[in-house]
């Protein structure tokens, strides 16, 4: 077991074990290792065991740390490193200190073979760290223990948490050597062996020198069945809870095991427990990831994730229109995934072997957009040094996605309408027509009915584009979809960004569900990317996602919440019906005048104050 020996300006050196995943050091009594000396902060530093290495990190930024004479904020510890915290000197030993393992200093001097045992422990730890699965790790653990103890038989047992009491906890025999599993655990998983049961329930090691003659354990299932002469069994503990037990025995030699071997086996178990706990955590995370992928496969439509009713309706329509060649208009707020839907239409269409070409009508200067759409010939305008095809020509035999179509200038809308009607385009500066065979999918976050009323969008172009409308609901209206999407994004970008984050803390999931997400999926994606880059722990919290309490939707009185929901829902259904109030009233089962009242209230909101001033 690794140890720290502290040397203070006054007093005797003190020895401390490093047997926890995180060991804290400081002058406060709340630390695992208390060092009271000049220059030592209350919470000065901590040693973190990551399953392979011991890493020293600062806790107090103002506190001074020196390792082998050099100032450090964090460093990986090696055997015999000298650490200075203020006026205190600390020696780190990876192999431990024999006096710590053995009962007394006299035993240490007379049992030099235990030093070799500790060296074996170090080599054993290195082997364990190379193992990928828990079962491989346990097999190696048992082989090492049987070899170092001189035992003939052995077993590694893991107990399952959550049972009513220790005596009833189920046990899993995970690795054996020359022992039948049913001798130690019965068919139902209960612990049938009294030696193992005592070690697991008490957390204390047991050594039996003459097992068959022992009054307490002579009738143990394993002792009788195997006719054992010598037995040792030690617990595997993590934060005081029993993970399982190491059990070894010999059926030929009495008094084979002594106290020093029991101590050494206990050290083996302690070291293995830390590594095993890390391996079990990784195994659990892999299982969670596989479960998430299975869940997503049931809720994924191509690259789109969704299981709420409104998204299922989108998928149903998409499947029907994808196989045709009719134009589709995708509407919804910014960041709802309109381009993903457009790509999925193309992927499921007969044009899948052709190109999928995207143009953002709102991102190109007005004087260049005609050239971008239809191309130009050499000399058509200043800077046109060569002829160039437009997006229409590039998308021939495929799909052209016109994103943010509501941003297209009116003069270009006329030319676009002509191209859609005649399937012919003219390059800027050219009078020769070019035939194109394309399918048009357009998208906008604007209310095009309102744009038509304000003479900012041509009605004839609108009807040409809007043969079928697919309305994408905002993220706040998709219920549990937001959690599914968040988990899928975290899994994707954690791998891409090489992040150690593997999940969300409970407060983060609560905040994600409460937040309104005005930027929808794009905003959620950006928050998760940022958090993965900046986070320095394994679970993302609400703070990591910048979802402080003030940003979450406030709790409203029930009547007001009901009114706001109804108003928002009417607006969403109205958008789905492209501003058709009569159809919206019919869908909602209300009088059309109700829709007018909601719209009037939106234009003339009730003031928050009282009566006239």
XYZ file of C-alpha atoms in Angstrom:
613
model
C 0.000 0.000 0.000
C 1.477 3.411 -0.923
C 2.359 5.574 2.080
C 3.306 9.117 3.055
C 5.797 9.757 5.853
C 5.612 13.316 7.208
C 8.622 15.044 8.784
C 7.755 18.128 10.858
C 10.194 20.686 12.340
C 9.121 19.397 15.747
C 7.958 15.940 16.704
C 8.445 12.404 15.418
C 7.853 11.373 11.788
C 4.381 9.997 11.156
C 3.307 7.333 8.661
C 0.038 7.526 6.697
C -1.531 5.132 4.191
C -2.787 6.291 0.811
C -5.700 3.896 0.325
C -8.503 6.072 -1.014
C -9.344 7.388 -4.489
C -8.857 10.925 -3.120
C -6.628 11.624 -0.087
C -6.742 15.207 1.221
C -3.799 16.910 2.991
C -3.877 20.092 5.078
C -3.781 21.620 8.534
C -7.545 21.286 9.129
C -8.633 18.221 11.182
C -11.160 17.421 8.448
C -8.375 16.251 6.101
C -7.423 12.604 5.623
C -3.816 13.504 6.484
C -3.448 16.358 8.972
C -0.156 18.280 8.708
C 0.075 21.162 11.176
C 3.153 23.198 10.312
C 4.028 26.711 9.194
C 2.903 27.450 5.634
C 0.433 24.529 5.454
C -3.038 25.704 4.397
C -6.252 24.304 5.860
C -6.919 22.456 2.596
C -3.479 22.410 0.955
C -3.367 19.537 -1.550
C -4.887 16.200 -2.515
C -3.649 12.919 -3.961
C -5.912 11.403 -6.614
C -5.588 7.746 -7.627
C -7.004 7.398 -11.186
C -6.747 3.608 -11.288
C -3.173 3.682 -12.536
C -1.226 6.620 -11.156
C -1.133 8.724 -7.994
C -1.406 12.427 -8.857
C -0.727 15.296 -6.421
C -2.823 18.437 -7.052
C -3.124 21.786 -5.294
C -6.386 22.662 -3.544
C -5.488 26.154 -2.311
C -3.987 28.207 -5.165
C -2.134 30.383 -2.639
C -0.483 27.381 -1.019
C 3.088 26.447 -1.998
C 3.975 22.936 -3.223
C 7.457 21.707 -4.059
C 8.268 18.252 -5.404
C 11.932 17.281 -5.383
C 12.839 20.959 -5.008
C 10.676 22.273 -7.888
C 7.489 24.282 -7.535
C 4.467 22.432 -8.897
C 0.720 22.887 -9.034
C 0.123 19.255 -9.947
C 2.348 16.270 -10.709
C 2.329 12.486 -11.010
C 4.024 10.968 -7.975
C 6.848 8.456 -8.258
C 8.473 6.206 -5.668
C 10.674 8.136 -3.168
C 9.423 11.578 -4.263
C 10.071 14.330 -1.659
C 7.217 16.799 -1.210
C 7.424 20.110 0.704
C 4.240 21.762 1.931
C 5.286 24.874 3.821
C 7.822 23.809 6.441
C 6.680 20.177 6.344
C 8.546 17.528 4.351
C 6.707 14.447 3.081
C 8.198 11.290 1.573
C 6.033 9.285 -0.851
C 6.575 5.532 -1.116
C 4.804 3.582 -3.851
C 5.813 0.258 -2.295
C 4.669 1.312 1.141
C 6.620 0.988 4.361
C 7.231 -2.466 5.849
C 6.616 -1.111 9.346
C 3.162 -0.082 8.232
C 2.302 -3.497 6.856
C 3.661 -5.616 9.697
C 2.416 -5.516 13.242
C 5.581 -4.192 14.890
C 9.037 -2.831 13.993
C 10.516 -6.078 15.379
C 8.495 -8.106 12.897
C 9.703 -5.848 10.095
C 13.364 -6.501 10.772
C 12.865 -10.243 10.991
C 10.622 -10.644 7.958
C 12.518 -9.225 5.010
C 10.596 -11.535 2.701
C 7.626 -9.207 3.035
C 9.607 -6.551 1.170
C 9.602 -8.921 -1.778
C 5.868 -9.331 -1.250
C 5.382 -5.592 -1.513
C 7.454 -5.533 -4.686
C 5.178 -8.243 -6.046
C 2.260 -6.048 -5.069
C 3.637 -3.219 -7.188
C 4.157 -5.523 -10.177
C 0.704 -7.012 -9.605
C -0.842 -3.517 -9.651
C 0.845 -2.753 -12.946
C -0.613 -5.947 -14.433
C -4.089 -5.150 -13.187
C -3.978 -1.701 -14.770
C -3.450 -3.263 -18.200
C -6.619 -5.328 -17.964
C -9.625 -4.159 -19.955
C -12.484 -6.102 -18.340
C -13.480 -6.733 -14.744
C -13.414 -10.526 -15.174
C -9.858 -10.477 -16.584
C -8.801 -8.268 -13.696
C -10.296 -10.640 -11.122
C -8.634 -13.689 -12.690
C -5.234 -11.964 -12.553
C -5.926 -10.906 -8.972
C -6.646 -14.482 -7.898
C -3.582 -15.865 -9.678
C -1.330 -13.332 -7.930
C -2.838 -13.998 -4.495
C -2.579 -17.803 -4.784
C 1.024 -17.484 -5.969
C 2.227 -15.172 -3.214
C 0.389 -16.956 -0.383
C 1.368 -20.522 -1.285
C -2.293 -21.551 -1.268
C -3.655 -24.372 -3.409
C -7.232 -23.142 -3.804
C -8.847 -19.734 -4.032
C -11.843 -17.645 -5.042
C -12.800 -14.034 -5.628
C -16.345 -13.069 -4.670
C -18.258 -9.868 -5.376
C -21.397 -8.918 -3.487
C -24.332 -7.077 -4.958
C -25.592 -3.956 -3.142
C -29.177 -3.131 -2.290
C -30.255 -6.175 -0.318
C -32.115 -5.745 3.013
C -29.217 -6.800 5.250
C -25.612 -7.955 5.054
C -26.472 -11.560 5.882
C -28.939 -11.704 2.982
C -26.785 -9.974 0.382
C -26.304 -11.940 -2.800
C -22.811 -12.995 -3.779
C -21.333 -13.578 -7.198
C -18.374 -15.985 -7.413
C -16.426 -14.303 -10.206
C -13.107 -16.212 -10.260
C -12.058 -19.594 -8.825
C -9.053 -21.886 -8.690
C -9.569 -25.539 -7.691
C -12.860 -24.641 -5.937
C -16.412 -25.469 -7.009
C -18.541 -22.333 -7.059
C -21.482 -24.061 -5.340
C -19.362 -24.749 -2.243
C -19.207 -21.037 -1.404
C -22.468 -19.709 -2.862
C -25.779 -21.558 -3.109
C -27.980 -21.739 -6.196
C -29.967 -18.622 -5.237
C -26.803 -16.542 -4.824
C -26.826 -16.514 -1.014
C -23.524 -16.886 0.854
C -23.424 -20.449 2.164
C -19.885 -20.395 3.544
C -19.610 -19.123 7.132
C -16.015 -17.827 6.726
C -16.842 -15.725 3.677
C -20.098 -14.541 5.257
C -18.324 -13.302 8.377
C -15.638 -11.450 6.414
C -18.180 -9.718 4.179
C -20.551 -8.770 7.010
C -17.878 -7.568 9.459
C -15.324 -6.178 7.001
C -12.565 -7.887 9.054
C -10.011 -10.437 7.768
C -10.000 -14.032 9.044
C -7.122 -16.522 9.350
C -7.639 -20.173 10.365
C -4.458 -22.195 10.990
C -6.053 -25.646 11.571
C -9.392 -25.338 9.797
C -10.858 -28.829 10.385
C -10.171 -28.596 14.114
C -11.332 -24.980 14.487
C -14.343 -24.675 16.820
C -15.825 -21.663 15.019
C -15.224 -22.556 11.373
C -14.603 -26.312 11.442
C -18.086 -26.939 10.038
C -17.804 -24.338 7.280
C -19.103 -25.550 3.912
C -15.783 -25.008 2.150
C -13.659 -26.471 4.967
C -15.671 -29.697 5.068
C -16.067 -30.095 1.302
C -12.410 -29.353 0.484
C -10.900 -30.753 3.729
C -8.889 -27.575 4.122
C -6.077 -27.327 6.654
C -5.281 -23.581 6.344
C -7.633 -20.751 5.318
C -7.325 -16.979 4.835
C -10.102 -14.612 3.790
C -9.911 -10.800 3.566
C -12.510 -8.187 2.590
C -12.332 -5.925 -0.444
C -13.585 -2.535 0.745
C -14.454 0.767 -0.939
C -15.434 3.760 1.231
C -16.278 1.352 4.045
C -18.631 -0.713 1.890
C -17.826 -4.302 1.031
C -17.155 -5.018 -2.640
C -16.410 -8.664 -1.948
C -13.742 -10.959 -0.537
C -10.506 -12.792 -1.400
C -10.554 -16.414 -0.188
C -7.552 -18.801 -0.259
C -6.918 -22.207 1.284
C -4.580 -25.201 1.371
C -5.686 -28.771 2.025
C -2.207 -30.181 2.768
C -0.416 -27.891 5.214
C -1.653 -26.743 8.620
C -0.584 -23.323 9.904
C 0.560 -22.365 6.395
C -0.580 -18.780 6.859
C 0.686 -16.366 9.514
C -0.139 -12.819 10.532
C 2.313 -11.199 8.130
C 0.737 -13.043 5.172
C -2.707 -11.972 6.309
C -1.497 -8.358 6.461
C 0.037 -8.650 3.010
C -3.154 -10.174 1.581
C -5.099 -7.310 3.166
C -2.811 -4.845 1.371
C -3.388 -6.735 -1.894
C -7.135 -6.494 -1.353
C -6.972 -2.766 -0.578
C -4.934 -2.019 -3.698
C -7.110 -4.254 -5.852
C -10.271 -2.624 -4.478
C -9.226 0.788 -5.786
C -8.447 -0.594 -9.239
C -11.535 -2.821 -9.228
C -13.765 0.098 -8.281
C -12.420 2.096 -11.224
C -12.864 -0.864 -13.580
C -16.431 -1.434 -12.376
C -17.200 2.259 -12.910
C -15.860 2.099 -16.476
C -17.823 -1.094 -17.082
C -20.967 0.587 -15.790
C -20.379 3.629 -18.008
C -19.890 1.378 -21.046
C -23.151 -0.410 -20.195
C -24.934 2.936 -19.829
C -23.579 4.042 -23.203
C -24.730 0.810 -24.866
C -28.154 1.206 -23.259
C -28.374 4.795 -24.497
C -27.434 3.692 -28.012
C -30.160 1.028 -27.899
C -32.699 3.605 -26.723
C -31.608 6.043 -29.410
C -31.900 3.394 -32.119
C -35.595 3.090 -31.210
C -36.049 6.869 -31.198
C -33.828 7.848 -34.103
C -35.065 8.681 -37.572
C -31.864 8.788 -39.609
C -29.739 11.425 -37.860
C -32.779 12.936 -36.115
C -33.677 12.026 -32.529
C -37.255 12.360 -31.344
C -40.071 10.415 -29.738
C -42.654 13.107 -28.902
C -45.961 13.111 -30.780
C -45.150 16.218 -32.830
C -41.848 14.762 -34.070
C -43.465 11.404 -34.857
C -45.949 13.328 -37.011
C -43.006 14.999 -38.804
C -41.424 11.585 -39.426
C -44.697 10.182 -40.749
C -45.068 13.030 -43.261
C -41.391 12.891 -44.211
C -41.583 9.213 -45.114
C -44.509 9.893 -47.436
C -43.112 12.950 -49.231
C -39.493 11.731 -49.518
C -40.279 9.236 -52.273
C -41.994 11.896 -54.403
C -40.534 14.914 -56.206
C -42.833 17.592 -54.769
C -41.484 20.721 -53.087
C -41.342 20.822 -49.301
C -41.277 23.861 -47.001
C -39.794 23.251 -43.550
C -40.812 25.800 -40.921
C -39.936 26.278 -37.279
C -37.765 28.306 -34.964
C -34.048 28.699 -35.556
C -31.960 25.767 -34.346
C -34.717 23.134 -34.570
C -32.874 21.005 -37.149
C -34.395 22.062 -40.464
C -31.287 21.134 -42.462
C -31.232 17.664 -40.885
C -34.813 17.157 -42.042
C -33.911 18.365 -45.541
C -30.974 15.936 -45.694
C -33.191 13.089 -44.522
C -35.711 13.884 -47.294
C -32.869 13.670 -49.830
C -31.442 10.490 -48.277
C -34.809 8.702 -48.543
C -35.606 9.994 -52.034
C -34.859 8.458 -55.476
C -32.320 11.311 -55.874
C -30.095 9.948 -53.107
C -27.261 9.245 -55.597
C -27.371 12.854 -56.768
C -25.899 15.877 -54.934
C -27.437 17.578 -51.917
C -26.634 21.289 -52.240
C -27.316 23.926 -49.579
C -27.528 27.692 -49.960
C -28.300 30.074 -47.104
C -30.317 32.873 -48.685
C -29.734 35.155 -45.725
C -25.957 34.795 -45.562
C -25.057 36.039 -49.060
C -24.950 39.742 -50.043
C -27.862 40.788 -52.239
C -25.614 41.718 -55.179
C -24.055 38.235 -55.213
C -26.992 35.948 -54.524
C -28.202 35.758 -58.143
C -24.764 34.600 -59.196
C -24.709 32.078 -56.337
C -28.075 30.672 -57.400
C -27.749 30.666 -61.187
C -24.033 31.147 -61.912
C -22.349 33.726 -64.156
C -20.250 33.997 -67.296
C -16.850 35.579 -67.608
C -16.996 39.391 -67.638
C -20.615 39.531 -66.389
C -19.528 41.904 -63.626
C -16.383 43.264 -62.026
C -14.424 40.354 -60.599
C -16.050 37.688 -62.834
C -12.740 36.498 -64.283
C -14.131 33.095 -65.256
C -17.474 31.455 -65.925
C -18.923 29.658 -62.932
C -22.003 27.458 -62.385
C -24.543 28.318 -59.698
C -26.151 26.136 -57.054
C -28.960 25.172 -59.443
C -26.482 23.698 -61.931
C -24.425 21.995 -59.218
C -27.591 20.394 -57.764
C -28.668 18.911 -61.108
C -30.168 15.418 -60.634
C -30.203 16.027 -56.875
C -31.769 18.222 -54.187
C -31.330 21.954 -53.636
C -31.951 23.135 -50.077
C -32.854 26.842 -49.892
C -32.294 27.713 -46.241
C -33.745 30.962 -44.816
C -35.868 31.442 -47.952
C -37.730 34.277 -46.200
C -34.560 36.399 -46.472
C -34.515 36.294 -50.290
C -34.924 39.782 -51.868
C -38.149 40.374 -53.846
C -36.386 40.884 -57.201
C -34.700 37.474 -56.825
C -37.988 35.851 -55.824
C -39.322 36.543 -59.326
C -36.337 34.833 -60.977
C -36.494 31.922 -58.551
C -40.196 31.413 -59.320
C -39.447 31.360 -63.050
C -36.674 28.797 -62.567
C -38.982 26.563 -60.532
C -41.791 26.784 -63.071
C -39.736 26.281 -66.228
C -36.859 24.147 -64.843
C -34.564 26.525 -66.717
C -31.981 29.006 -65.418
C -29.957 31.811 -66.987
C -26.452 32.634 -65.808
C -25.758 36.252 -64.996
C -24.522 37.894 -68.198
C -25.789 35.078 -70.453
C -28.957 34.750 -72.551
C -28.712 31.017 -73.147
C -31.069 28.873 -71.012
C -29.790 25.845 -69.108
C -32.195 23.050 -68.171
C -31.910 21.703 -64.631
C -33.485 18.676 -62.984
C -33.654 19.360 -59.278
C -35.931 18.980 -56.292
C -36.458 22.036 -54.107
C -36.617 21.861 -50.308
C -36.890 25.254 -48.596
C -36.813 26.313 -44.957
C -37.559 29.429 -42.935
C -38.030 30.542 -39.342
C -40.244 33.430 -40.486
C -44.042 33.502 -40.693
C -44.391 33.712 -44.486
C -48.114 34.533 -44.268
C -47.178 37.649 -42.347
C -44.391 38.390 -44.849
C -46.924 38.137 -47.712
C -49.294 40.558 -45.976
C -46.408 42.998 -45.544
C -45.467 42.585 -49.254
C -42.051 41.158 -48.376
C -42.672 37.730 -49.932
C -44.434 36.762 -53.151
C -47.583 34.740 -52.680
C -47.139 32.814 -55.941
C -43.629 31.731 -54.902
C -44.965 30.733 -51.497
C -47.496 28.340 -53.025
C -44.861 26.959 -55.380
C -42.561 26.135 -52.422
C -45.189 25.143 -49.888
C -46.687 22.070 -51.534
C -46.103 20.142 -48.300
C -45.277 21.856 -45.028
C -43.210 20.223 -42.297
C -43.375 22.211 -39.054
C -40.644 21.424 -36.505
C -41.637 21.984 -32.856
C -39.316 23.991 -30.593
C -37.183 22.030 -28.149
C -39.138 23.339 -25.143
C -42.283 21.645 -26.519
C -40.699 18.223 -27.043
C -40.788 16.887 -23.468
C -38.250 14.174 -22.697
C -36.687 14.507 -26.158
C -34.429 17.237 -24.757
C -32.764 14.742 -22.377
C -32.307 12.137 -25.117
C -30.763 14.727 -27.428
C -28.502 16.061 -24.661
C -27.188 12.568 -23.866
C -26.606 11.775 -27.525
C -24.711 15.050 -28.039
C -22.592 14.452 -24.937
C -21.709 10.931 -26.075
C -20.793 12.195 -29.556
C -18.694 15.206 -28.570
C -17.019 13.640 -25.513
C -15.345 11.191 -27.893
C -14.548 13.841 -30.496
C -13.060 16.255 -27.931
C -11.292 13.486 -25.975
C -13.122 14.540 -22.807
C -13.261 12.444 -19.622
C -16.892 13.514 -19.027
C -19.244 10.558 -19.186
C -22.622 11.879 -18.106
C -24.798 14.543 -16.513
C -25.197 15.254 -12.809
C -28.852 15.141 -11.574
C -28.992 18.942 -11.234
C -27.892 19.319 -14.876
C -30.688 17.058 -16.156
C -33.232 18.991 -14.091
C -31.914 22.318 -15.430
C -31.896 21.038 -19.028
C -35.565 20.063 -18.769
C -36.549 23.361 -17.131
C -34.692 25.720 -19.446
C -36.694 27.147 -22.380
C -33.832 26.780 -24.942
C -34.647 29.784 -27.156
C -31.867 28.679 -29.527
C -33.223 25.108 -29.533
C -30.954 22.151 -30.446
C -28.160 24.392 -31.759
C -27.972 26.217 -28.418
C -28.010 22.942 -26.474
C -25.237 21.565 -28.704
C -23.044 24.637 -28.193
C -23.527 24.600 -24.414
C -22.514 20.937 -24.214
C -19.414 21.467 -26.416
C -18.273 24.389 -24.257
C -18.868 22.445 -21.037
C -16.903 19.411 -22.303
C -13.904 21.591 -23.108
C -13.875 23.483 -19.786
C -15.149 20.817 -17.362
C -12.562 19.102 -15.127
C -14.753 16.389 -13.597
C -16.627 13.317 -14.832
C -20.209 14.619 -14.697
C -21.480 17.877 -16.179
C -23.348 20.072 -13.703
C -25.879 22.853 -14.258
C -23.088 25.375 -13.635
C -20.936 23.759 -16.335
C -23.804 24.302 -18.779
C -24.281 27.913 -17.601
C -27.796 27.010 -16.502
C -27.965 29.023 -13.311
C -31.261 29.253 -11.498
C -32.071 32.711 -12.923
C -31.938 31.351 -16.477
C -34.422 28.577 -15.794
C -38.099 29.100 -16.437
C -39.666 30.734 -13.359
C -42.417 28.999 -11.424
C -45.670 30.819 -12.280
C -49.096 30.754 -10.615
C -51.133 27.953 -12.145
C -53.658 30.202 -13.921
C -50.940 32.321 -15.524
C -48.967 29.242 -16.556
C -52.118 27.798 -18.122
C -52.793 31.048 -19.999
C -49.192 31.243 -21.302
C -49.246 27.632 -22.416
C -52.535 28.097 -24.275
C -51.261 31.240 -25.976
C -47.993 29.532 -27.002
C -49.827 26.434 -28.214
C -52.260 28.470 -30.334
C -49.309 30.273 -31.902
C -47.535 26.964 -32.668
C -50.633 25.419 -34.269
C -51.164 28.625 -36.245
C -47.591 28.357 -37.570
C -48.155 24.720 -38.496
C -51.199 25.803 -40.503
C -49.175 28.573 -42.177
C -51.215 31.323 -40.538
C -54.633 29.888 -41.555
C -56.797 30.933 -38.606
C -59.915 29.036 -39.698
C -58.022 25.749 -40.007
C -56.294 26.418 -36.657
C -59.655 26.982 -34.955
C -60.957 23.765 -36.531
C -57.926 21.771 -35.342
C -58.210 23.160 -31.815
C -61.977 22.706 -31.655
C -62.677 26.355 -30.815
C -64.534 29.263 -32.379
C -62.352 31.270 -34.859
C -62.993 34.344 -32.730
C -60.954 32.702 -29.955
C -57.923 32.686 -32.267
C -58.452 36.367 -33.047
C -58.592 37.172 -29.325
C -55.259 35.437 -28.713
C -53.666 37.333 -31.610
C -55.084 40.667 -30.433
C -53.708 39.990 -26.958
C -50.279 39.373 -28.520
C -50.386 42.699 -30.370
C -51.855 44.622 -27.421
C -50.535 42.966 -24.262
C -52.216 43.773 -20.979
C -49.993 46.233 -19.058
C -48.454 44.913 -15.885
C -49.457 47.993 -13.904
C -52.849 48.876 -12.442
C -55.390 51.451 -13.700
C -54.914 54.891 -15.206
C -52.294 57.221 -13.856
